XYZ file of C-alpha atoms in Angstrom:
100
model
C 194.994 -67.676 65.782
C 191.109 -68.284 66.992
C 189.176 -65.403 68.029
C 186.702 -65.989 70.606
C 182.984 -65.067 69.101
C 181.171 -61.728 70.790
C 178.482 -60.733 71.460
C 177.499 -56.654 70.917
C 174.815 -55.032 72.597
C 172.678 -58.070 74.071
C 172.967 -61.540 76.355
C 170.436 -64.403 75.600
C 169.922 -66.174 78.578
C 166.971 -67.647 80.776
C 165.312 -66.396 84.618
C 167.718 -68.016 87.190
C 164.253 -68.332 89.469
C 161.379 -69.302 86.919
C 163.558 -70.306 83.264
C 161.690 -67.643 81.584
C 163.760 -67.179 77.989
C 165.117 -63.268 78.393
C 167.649 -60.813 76.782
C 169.663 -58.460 78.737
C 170.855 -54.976 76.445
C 171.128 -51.519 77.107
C 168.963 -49.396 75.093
C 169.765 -45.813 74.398
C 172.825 -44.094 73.363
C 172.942 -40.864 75.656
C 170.785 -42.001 78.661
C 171.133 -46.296 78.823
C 168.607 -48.300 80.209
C 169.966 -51.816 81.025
C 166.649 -54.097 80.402
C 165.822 -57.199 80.822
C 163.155 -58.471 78.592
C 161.148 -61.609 78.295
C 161.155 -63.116 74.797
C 157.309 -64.105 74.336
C 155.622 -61.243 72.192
C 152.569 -59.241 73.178
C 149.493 -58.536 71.688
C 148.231 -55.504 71.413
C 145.574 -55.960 74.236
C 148.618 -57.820 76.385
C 150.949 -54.696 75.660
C 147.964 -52.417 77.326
C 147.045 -54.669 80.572
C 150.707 -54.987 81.611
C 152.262 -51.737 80.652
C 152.703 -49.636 84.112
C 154.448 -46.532 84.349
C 157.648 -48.457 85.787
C 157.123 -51.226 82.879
C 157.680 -50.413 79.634
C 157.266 -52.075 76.096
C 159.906 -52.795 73.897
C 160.245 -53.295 70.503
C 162.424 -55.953 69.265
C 164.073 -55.650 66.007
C 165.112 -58.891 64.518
C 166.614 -59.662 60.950
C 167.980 -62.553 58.616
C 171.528 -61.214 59.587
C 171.520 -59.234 62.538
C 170.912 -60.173 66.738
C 167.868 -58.879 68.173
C 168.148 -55.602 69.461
C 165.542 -53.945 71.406
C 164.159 -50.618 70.475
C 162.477 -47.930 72.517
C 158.638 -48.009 71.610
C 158.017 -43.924 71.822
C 155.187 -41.222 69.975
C 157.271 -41.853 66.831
C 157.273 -45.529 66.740
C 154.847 -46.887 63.864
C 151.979 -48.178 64.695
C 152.090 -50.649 62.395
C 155.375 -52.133 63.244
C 156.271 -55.554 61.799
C 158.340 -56.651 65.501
C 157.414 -58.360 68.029
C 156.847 -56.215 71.629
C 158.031 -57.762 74.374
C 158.127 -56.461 77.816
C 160.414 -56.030 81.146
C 160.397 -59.635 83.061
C 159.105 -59.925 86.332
C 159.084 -63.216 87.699
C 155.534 -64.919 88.196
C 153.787 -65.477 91.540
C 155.924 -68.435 93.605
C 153.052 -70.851 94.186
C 153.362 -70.532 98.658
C 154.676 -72.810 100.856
C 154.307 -74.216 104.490
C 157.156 -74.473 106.608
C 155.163 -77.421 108.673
């Protein structure tokens, strides 16, 4: 018998609209968020121009032997914290077009 792989916890994927490489999880055990986060990490100075009340940071934790999983970055998080930050994706600016 063959049992079909699975994946726990996260989906890999890219943006249907702009082919942005994402990952799609739900974070938190009593209260889930279901998050979709770009891939490209932040800098610190990146993490403070794009963070809005209604966009948060994430921490993902990666490993030798594990899938990424993303983290909630809160007061307790270290500050020294050897992940990479991503944040939720929002599609850039569609470059505009004329109808004539």
């Amino acid at each position: 018998m063959t049992r079909r792989a699975s994946r726990k916890g996260s989906a890999d994927s890219r943006c249907p609209s702009c082919s942005a490489p994402l990952i799609t999880q739900w974070v938190g055990d009593t209260a889930a968020l279901k998050v979709t986060a770009d891939l490209t990490p932040l800098t610190p100075a990146e993490q403070a121009r794009v963070r809005t009340p209604n966009r948060l940071i994430w921490c993902l934790k990666t490993g030798p032997h594990r899938a990424p999983r993303l983290r909630w970055i809160s007061h307790i998080h270290p500050p020294n914290c050897p992940h990479a930050h991503v944040t939720d994706h929002q599609c850039p600016p569609a470059e505009p077009t004329t109808l004539f």
